[in-house]
mmCIF file of C-alpha atoms and ligand atoms in Angstrom:
data_model
loop_
_atom_site.group_PDB
_atom_site.id
_atom_site.type_symbol
_atom_site.label_atom_id
_atom_site.label_comp_id
_atom_site.label_asym_id
_atom_site.label_seq_id
_atom_site.Cartn_x
_atom_site.Cartn_y
_atom_site.Cartn_z
ATOM 1 C CA MET M 1 -20.806 -1.433 27.854
ATOM 2 C CA ILE M 2 -21.891 1.043 25.107
ATOM 3 C CA GLU M 3 -25.495 2.094 24.594
ATOM 4 C CA ILE M 4 -26.300 4.414 21.702
ATOM 5 C CA THR M 5 -29.814 5.793 21.301
ATOM 6 C CA ASN M 6 -31.241 7.603 18.298
ATOM 7 C CA LEU M 7 -27.985 9.251 17.248
ATOM 8 C CA HIS M 8 -28.189 11.901 14.507
ATOM 9 C CA LYS M 9 -25.169 13.599 12.993
ATOM 10 C CA ARG M 10 -25.162 16.018 10.107
ATOM 11 C CA PHE M 11 -22.171 17.868 8.612
ATOM 12 C CA GLY M 12 -23.692 20.929 6.924
ATOM 13 C CA LYS M 13 -26.319 19.512 4.570
ATOM 14 C CA VAL M 14 -24.909 15.977 4.681
ATOM 15 C CA GLN M 15 -26.859 13.740 7.056
ATOM 16 C CA VAL M 16 -24.304 11.076 8.058
ATOM 17 C CA LEU M 17 -25.995 9.247 10.941
ATOM 18 C CA GLU M 18 -29.772 9.012 10.880
ATOM 19 C CA GLY M 19 -31.120 7.667 14.121
ATOM 20 C CA ILE M 20 -28.546 5.036 15.069
ATOM 21 C CA SER M 21 -29.488 2.928 18.093
ATOM 22 C CA LEU M 22 -27.035 0.258 19.087
ATOM 23 C CA GLU M 23 -26.084 -1.750 22.127
ATOM 24 C CA ILE M 24 -22.583 -3.150 22.397
ATOM 25 C CA LYS M 25 -22.292 -5.615 25.238
ATOM 26 C CA GLY M 26 -18.998 -5.898 27.056
ATOM 27 C CA GLY M 27 -16.414 -8.480 25.970
ATOM 28 C CA GLY M 28 -15.647 -9.627 22.415
ATOM 29 C CA ILE M 29 -14.846 -8.295 18.973
ATOM 30 C CA PHE M 30 -17.393 -6.049 17.355
ATOM 31 C CA ALA M 31 -16.895 -4.985 13.710
ATOM 32 C CA ILE M 32 -18.456 -1.878 12.166
ATOM 33 C CA LEU M 33 -18.852 -2.340 8.407
ATOM 34 C CA GLY M 34 -20.267 -0.326 5.552
ATOM 35 C CA PRO M 35 -19.260 1.245 2.232
ATOM 36 C CA ASN M 36 -16.983 4.298 2.120
ATOM 37 C CA GLY M 37 -18.716 7.346 3.507
ATOM 38 C CA SER M 38 -21.377 5.332 5.364
ATOM 39 C CA GLY M 39 -20.480 6.967 8.683
ATOM 40 C CA LYS M 40 -18.269 4.352 10.397
ATOM 41 C CA THR M 41 -15.594 6.846 11.460
ATOM 42 C CA THR M 42 -18.254 9.393 12.444
ATOM 43 C CA LEU M 43 -19.869 6.776 14.684
ATOM 44 C CA ILE M 44 -16.525 5.891 16.272
ATOM 45 C CA LYS M 45 -15.634 9.561 16.766
ATOM 46 C CA SER M 46 -19.036 10.165 18.380
ATOM 47 C CA ILE M 47 -18.246 7.420 20.896
ATOM 48 C CA LEU M 48 -14.881 9.092 21.536
ATOM 49 C CA GLY M 49 -16.481 12.532 21.974
ATOM 50 C CA MET M 50 -14.503 13.863 18.989
ATOM 51 C CA VAL M 51 -17.674 14.428 16.978
ATOM 52 C CA ILE M 52 -20.653 15.986 18.733
ATOM 53 C CA PRO M 53 -23.984 14.659 17.424
ATOM 54 C CA GLN M 54 -26.990 16.951 16.882
ATOM 55 C CA SER M 55 -29.177 14.613 18.916
ATOM 56 C CA GLY M 56 -29.190 11.239 20.625
ATOM 57 C CA THR M 57 -27.364 9.813 23.619
ATOM 58 C CA ILE M 58 -24.326 7.637 24.166
ATOM 59 C CA LEU M 59 -23.832 5.834 27.465
ATOM 60 C CA ILE M 60 -20.605 4.055 28.392
ATOM 61 C CA GLU M 61 -20.833 1.848 31.456
ATOM 62 C CA ASN M 62 -24.303 3.350 32.032
ATOM 63 C CA LYS M 63 -23.035 6.945 32.169
ATOM 64 C CA PRO M 64 -23.772 9.589 29.510
ATOM 65 C CA ILE M 65 -20.523 10.697 27.863
ATOM 66 C CA LYS M 66 -21.724 14.199 26.968
ATOM 67 C CA ASP M 67 -19.347 16.782 28.501
ATOM 68 C CA GLN M 68 -17.689 14.006 30.509
ATOM 69 C CA TRP M 69 -14.117 13.270 29.507
ATOM 70 C CA GLU M 70 -12.969 10.960 32.326
ATOM 71 C CA TYR M 71 -14.199 7.863 30.462
ATOM 72 C CA ARG M 72 -11.467 8.425 27.872
ATOM 73 C CA ASN M 73 -8.888 7.319 30.444
ATOM 74 C CA ASN M 74 -10.461 3.877 30.190
ATOM 75 C CA LEU M 75 -10.249 3.360 26.470
ATOM 76 C CA ASN M 76 -7.573 2.931 23.828
ATOM 77 C CA TYR M 77 -7.995 4.382 20.337
ATOM 78 C CA LEU M 78 -6.210 3.733 17.065
ATOM 79 C CA PRO M 79 -7.053 6.539 14.595
ATOM 80 C CA GLN M 80 -7.424 5.749 10.900
ATOM 81 C CA ILE M 81 -4.704 8.209 9.942
ATOM 82 C CA ALA M 82 -1.998 8.767 12.514
ATOM 83 C CA GLN M 83 -0.599 12.241 12.142
ATOM 84 C CA PHE M 84 2.588 12.085 14.167
ATOM 85 C CA PRO M 85 4.919 15.029 14.802
ATOM 86 C CA GLU M 86 7.525 14.456 12.060
ATOM 87 C CA ASN M 87 10.553 15.582 14.051
ATOM 88 C CA LEU M 88 10.061 13.341 17.080
ATOM 89 C CA THR M 89 11.683 9.935 17.227
ATOM 90 C CA VAL M 90 9.592 6.833 17.858
ATOM 91 C CA GLU M 91 11.055 6.605 21.366
ATOM 92 C CA GLU M 92 10.225 10.246 22.136
ATOM 93 C CA LEU M 93 6.641 9.866 20.942
ATOM 94 C CA ILE M 94 5.985 6.719 22.964
ATOM 95 C CA GLY M 95 7.602 8.356 26.032
ATOM 96 C CA MET M 96 5.482 11.493 25.584
ATOM 97 C CA ILE M 97 2.201 9.558 25.349
ATOM 98 C CA LYS M 98 3.138 7.509 28.438
ATOM 99 C CA ASN M 99 3.851 10.735 30.375
ATOM 100 C CA LEU M 100 0.597 12.332 29.264
ATOM 101 C CA ARG M 101 -1.442 9.293 30.149
ATOM 102 C CA GLY M 102 0.330 8.502 33.397
ATOM 103 C CA GLN M 103 -0.654 4.818 33.332
ATOM 104 C CA THR M 104 1.635 1.799 33.288
ATOM 105 C CA ALA M 105 2.326 0.641 29.743
ATOM 106 C CA ASN M 106 3.546 -2.597 28.168
ATOM 107 C CA ASP M 107 5.276 -0.773 25.306
ATOM 108 C CA LYS M 108 8.444 -2.927 25.517
ATOM 109 C CA GLU M 109 6.509 -6.117 24.753
ATOM 110 C CA LEU M 110 4.720 -4.486 21.804
ATOM 111 C CA ILE M 111 7.928 -2.966 20.374
ATOM 112 C CA GLU M 112 9.376 -6.465 20.343
ATOM 113 C CA LEU M 113 6.238 -8.028 18.868
ATOM 114 C CA PHE M 114 6.231 -5.601 15.924
ATOM 115 C CA GLY M 115 10.033 -5.592 15.515
ATOM 116 C CA LEU M 116 10.309 -1.858 16.134
ATOM 117 C CA ALA M 117 13.595 -1.870 18.116
ATOM 118 C CA PRO M 118 15.735 -0.745 15.106
ATOM 119 C CA PHE M 119 13.390 2.218 14.528
ATOM 120 C CA MET M 120 13.246 3.641 18.051
ATOM 121 C CA ASP M 121 15.766 6.440 17.361
ATOM 122 C CA LYS M 122 14.365 7.235 13.899
ATOM 123 C CA LYS M 123 12.308 10.357 13.238
ATOM 124 C CA LEU M 124 8.617 9.636 12.596
ATOM 125 C CA GLY M 125 8.702 11.692 9.404
ATOM 126 C CA ASN M 126 11.210 9.225 7.901
ATOM 127 C CA LEU M 127 9.259 6.016 8.563
ATOM 128 C CA SER M 128 7.387 4.006 5.924
ATOM 129 C CA GLY M 129 3.591 3.807 6.121
ATOM 130 C CA GLY M 130 3.669 0.260 7.508
ATOM 131 C CA THR M 131 6.198 1.118 10.220
ATOM 132 C CA LYS M 132 4.144 4.178 11.211
ATOM 133 C CA GLN M 133 1.120 1.915 11.531
ATOM 134 C CA LYS M 134 3.080 -0.393 13.855
ATOM 135 C CA VAL M 135 3.932 2.629 16.045
ATOM 136 C CA ASN M 136 0.237 3.532 15.934
ATOM 137 C CA LEU M 137 -0.575 0.007 17.148
ATOM 138 C CA VAL M 138 1.927 0.207 20.025
ATOM 139 C CA LEU M 139 0.251 3.426 21.191
ATOM 140 C CA ALA M 140 -3.206 1.881 20.896
ATOM 141 C CA PHE M 141 -2.421 -1.312 22.794
ATOM 142 C CA MET M 142 0.116 -0.254 25.416
ATOM 143 C CA PHE M 143 -2.371 0.712 28.136
ATOM 144 C CA ASN M 144 -4.581 -1.776 29.900
ATOM 145 C CA CYS M 145 -8.133 -0.565 29.176
ATOM 146 C CA PRO M 146 -11.502 -2.354 29.007
ATOM 147 C CA LEU M 147 -12.420 -0.752 25.646
ATOM 148 C CA ILE M 148 -10.216 -0.729 22.534
ATOM 149 C CA ILE M 149 -11.357 1.168 19.436
ATOM 150 C CA LEU M 150 -9.493 0.433 16.200
ATOM 151 C CA ASP M 151 -10.216 2.393 13.006
ATOM 152 C CA GLU M 152 -8.762 0.401 10.070
ATOM 153 C CA PRO M 153 -5.981 -1.283 12.096
ATOM 154 C CA THR M 154 -4.727 -3.440 9.209
ATOM 155 C CA THR M 155 -3.713 -0.533 6.927
ATOM 156 C CA GLY M 156 -0.247 -1.040 5.431
ATOM 157 C CA LEU M 157 0.671 -4.085 7.515
ATOM 158 C CA ASP M 158 2.776 -6.934 6.136
ATOM 159 C CA PRO M 159 1.436 -10.520 6.552
ATOM 160 C CA VAL M 160 3.568 -11.226 9.654
ATOM 161 C CA SER M 161 2.396 -8.040 11.390
ATOM 162 C CA LEU M 162 -1.174 -8.881 10.425
ATOM 163 C CA ILE M 163 -0.868 -12.256 12.158
ATOM 164 C CA ASN M 164 0.669 -10.528 15.198
ATOM 165 C CA LEU M 165 -2.181 -8.026 15.260
ATOM 166 C CA LYS M 166 -4.772 -10.809 15.141
ATOM 167 C CA GLY M 167 -3.002 -12.562 18.025
ATOM 168 C CA LEU M 168 -2.925 -9.335 20.010
ATOM 169 C CA ILE M 169 -6.637 -8.656 19.478
ATOM 170 C CA ASN M 170 -7.538 -12.235 20.426
ATOM 171 C CA LYS M 171 -5.407 -11.955 23.589
ATOM 172 C CA GLU M 172 -7.273 -8.805 24.602
ATOM 173 C CA LYS M 173 -10.583 -10.517 23.898
ATOM 174 C CA GLU M 174 -9.583 -13.444 26.104
ATOM 175 C CA ALA M 175 -8.785 -10.916 28.839
ATOM 176 C CA GLY M 176 -12.432 -9.823 28.642
ATOM 177 C CA LYS M 177 -11.885 -6.582 26.710
ATOM 178 C CA THR M 178 -14.361 -5.063 24.257
ATOM 179 C CA ILE M 179 -12.785 -4.396 20.864
ATOM 180 C CA LEU M 180 -14.517 -2.199 18.312
ATOM 181 C CA ILE M 181 -13.067 -2.408 14.799
ATOM 182 C CA THR M 182 -13.673 -0.914 11.395
ATOM 183 C CA THR M 183 -11.906 -2.639 8.519
ATOM 184 C CA HIS M 184 -12.211 -3.302 4.809
ATOM 185 C CA ILE M 185 -10.500 -6.673 5.105
ATOM 186 C CA MET M 186 -13.348 -9.146 5.040
ATOM 187 C CA ASP M 187 -11.182 -12.135 5.911
ATOM 188 C CA PHE M 188 -10.256 -10.289 9.099
ATOM 189 C CA VAL M 189 -13.934 -9.825 9.991
ATOM 190 C CA ASP M 190 -14.841 -13.369 8.961
ATOM 191 C CA THR M 191 -12.242 -14.950 11.221
ATOM 192 C CA MET M 192 -12.242 -12.480 14.104
ATOM 193 C CA ALA M 193 -15.587 -10.739 14.688
ATOM 194 C CA ASP M 194 -18.107 -12.029 17.213
ATOM 195 C CA GLU M 195 -20.676 -9.554 16.033
ATOM 196 C CA ILE M 196 -21.002 -7.072 13.181
ATOM 197 C CA VAL M 197 -23.039 -3.986 12.532
ATOM 198 C CA PHE M 198 -23.472 -2.919 8.921
ATOM 199 C CA LEU M 199 -24.119 0.774 8.254
ATOM 200 C CA LEU M 200 -25.853 1.896 5.095
ATOM 201 C CA GLU M 201 -27.064 5.392 4.259
ATOM 202 C CA GLY M 202 -26.790 6.558 7.848
ATOM 203 C CA LYS M 203 -28.801 3.706 9.295
ATOM 204 C CA ILE M 204 -28.100 0.240 10.659
ATOM 205 C CA TYR M 205 -28.832 -2.184 7.857
ATOM 206 C CA PHE M 206 -27.876 -5.260 9.845
ATOM 207 C CA LYS M 207 -26.659 -6.262 13.301
ATOM 208 C CA GLY M 208 -25.738 -9.821 14.182
ATOM 209 C CA THR M 209 -23.118 -12.499 13.611
ATOM 210 C CA VAL M 210 -21.183 -13.074 10.382
ATOM 211 C CA ALA M 211 -23.105 -16.341 9.911
ATOM 212 C CA GLU M 212 -26.418 -14.492 10.217
ATOM 213 C CA LEU M 213 -25.370 -11.903 7.622
ATOM 214 C CA LYS M 214 -24.352 -14.635 5.171
ATOM 215 C CA LYS M 215 -27.729 -16.309 5.721
ATOM 216 C CA LYS M 216 -29.603 -13.035 5.173
ATOM 217 C CA SER M 217 -27.840 -12.458 1.859
ATOM 218 C CA THR M 218 -27.860 -16.180 0.895
ATOM 219 C CA GLN M 219 -24.103 -16.036 0.213
ATOM 220 C CA ASN M 220 -21.458 -18.312 1.663
ATOM 221 C CA ASP M 221 -18.610 -15.891 1.955
ATOM 222 C CA LEU M 222 -18.680 -12.502 3.593
ATOM 223 C CA GLU M 223 -17.251 -10.556 0.666
ATOM 224 C CA HIS M 224 -20.051 -11.819 -1.595
ATOM 225 C CA ALA M 225 -22.652 -11.327 1.144
ATOM 226 C CA ILE M 226 -21.717 -7.668 1.383
ATOM 227 C CA ALA M 227 -21.441 -7.230 -2.384
ATOM 228 C CA THR M 228 -24.975 -8.676 -2.702
ATOM 229 C CA ILE M 229 -26.347 -6.220 -0.153
ATOM 230 C CA LEU M 230 -24.679 -3.258 -1.868
ATOM 231 C CA THR M 231 -25.811 -4.324 -5.349
ATOM 232 C CA GLU M 232 -29.402 -4.794 -4.163
ATOM 233 C CA LYS M 233 -29.302 -1.390 -2.538
ATOM 234 C CA ASN M 234 -27.565 0.194 -5.587
ATOM 235 C CA VAL M 235 -24.845 1.694 -3.423
HETATM 236 P P1 ADP S 1 -16.664 6.061 6.664
HETATM 237 O O1 ADP S 1 -15.788 5.990 7.869
HETATM 238 O O2 ADP S 1 -17.792 5.059 6.683
HETATM 239 O O3 ADP S 1 -15.935 6.030 5.347
HETATM 240 P P2 ADP S 1 -17.097 8.811 7.504
HETATM 241 O O4 ADP S 1 -17.758 8.742 8.845
HETATM 242 O O5 ADP S 1 -15.640 9.124 7.472
HETATM 243 O O6 ADP S 1 -17.420 7.474 6.688
HETATM 244 O O7 ADP S 1 -17.809 9.913 6.629
HETATM 245 C C1 ADP S 1 -19.201 9.913 6.380
HETATM 246 C C2 ADP S 1 -19.593 11.169 5.610
HETATM 247 O O8 ADP S 1 -19.405 12.309 6.442
HETATM 248 C C3 ADP S 1 -18.771 11.429 4.368
HETATM 249 O O9 ADP S 1 -19.629 11.923 3.372
HETATM 250 C C4 ADP S 1 -17.777 12.487 4.807
HETATM 251 O O10 ADP S 1 -17.379 13.293 3.732
HETATM 252 C C5 ADP S 1 -18.581 13.283 5.825
HETATM 253 N N1 ADP S 1 -17.742 13.887 6.880
HETATM 254 C C6 ADP S 1 -17.047 13.222 7.822
HETATM 255 N N2 ADP S 1 -16.394 14.063 8.650
HETATM 256 C C7 ADP S 1 -16.697 15.312 8.220
HETATM 257 C C8 ADP S 1 -16.363 16.639 8.672
HETATM 258 N N3 ADP S 1 -15.584 16.838 9.728
HETATM 259 N N4 ADP S 1 -16.880 17.669 7.981
HETATM 260 C C9 ADP S 1 -17.694 17.479 6.910
HETATM 261 N N5 ADP S 1 -18.055 16.263 6.449
HETATM 262 C C10 ADP S 1 -17.569 15.219 7.081
#
């Protein structure tokens, strides 16, 4: 589904991605992990065409994405920080995105799932962080696309919403979708991810299953496995 070859990205003097090569096969939940500043968002934004790498190629469904924007119609994206227009209501925003996208949407189902009905006529600027994140999730899941990219989807969610989100992601996986996630919640990765890639200092430190990472670090739980890696590497 996604094939990344020798990707380099530098912001000024800061080399963020240093020769990333990665194949993400279609179907399943793929987690991108790494300490703060390791380049997770930069990698995701490169896949979205929002960051232009200095060198390297990205293919989606065997087609290079460079200067090609059509592929974006076939993916859903949840940004890490949703900057909504403050004066629009939730209903207006969802309606606007549906109009722009022009695809059928299952927004009603998602509004119900996340209990957003009482907030539909509220201005986005007046919502709490958690409620904004639920709106963000509705926008990210309402179109039927083969690729779903979620940058820190758990931010600010209460336990019930977290369970709903897990259910939603699993449902999409069962429908054969590819879900790319970055998160700091290790329990989420431990229970959900089919495969993980661990970024460190601009390179891929590890790619494989959660069980394989635990084995590599000789730790039984993921949090300790990652802490061991970071301590050994002095990050
Ligand atoms: P992560 O998502 O793993 O926390 P990021 O990809 O957001 O990491 O950032 C990696 C590094 O790139 C950081 O040092 C960050 O400051 C830098 N960076 C990211 N975006 C920009 C940008 N637009 N301009 C300058 N530096 C940036």
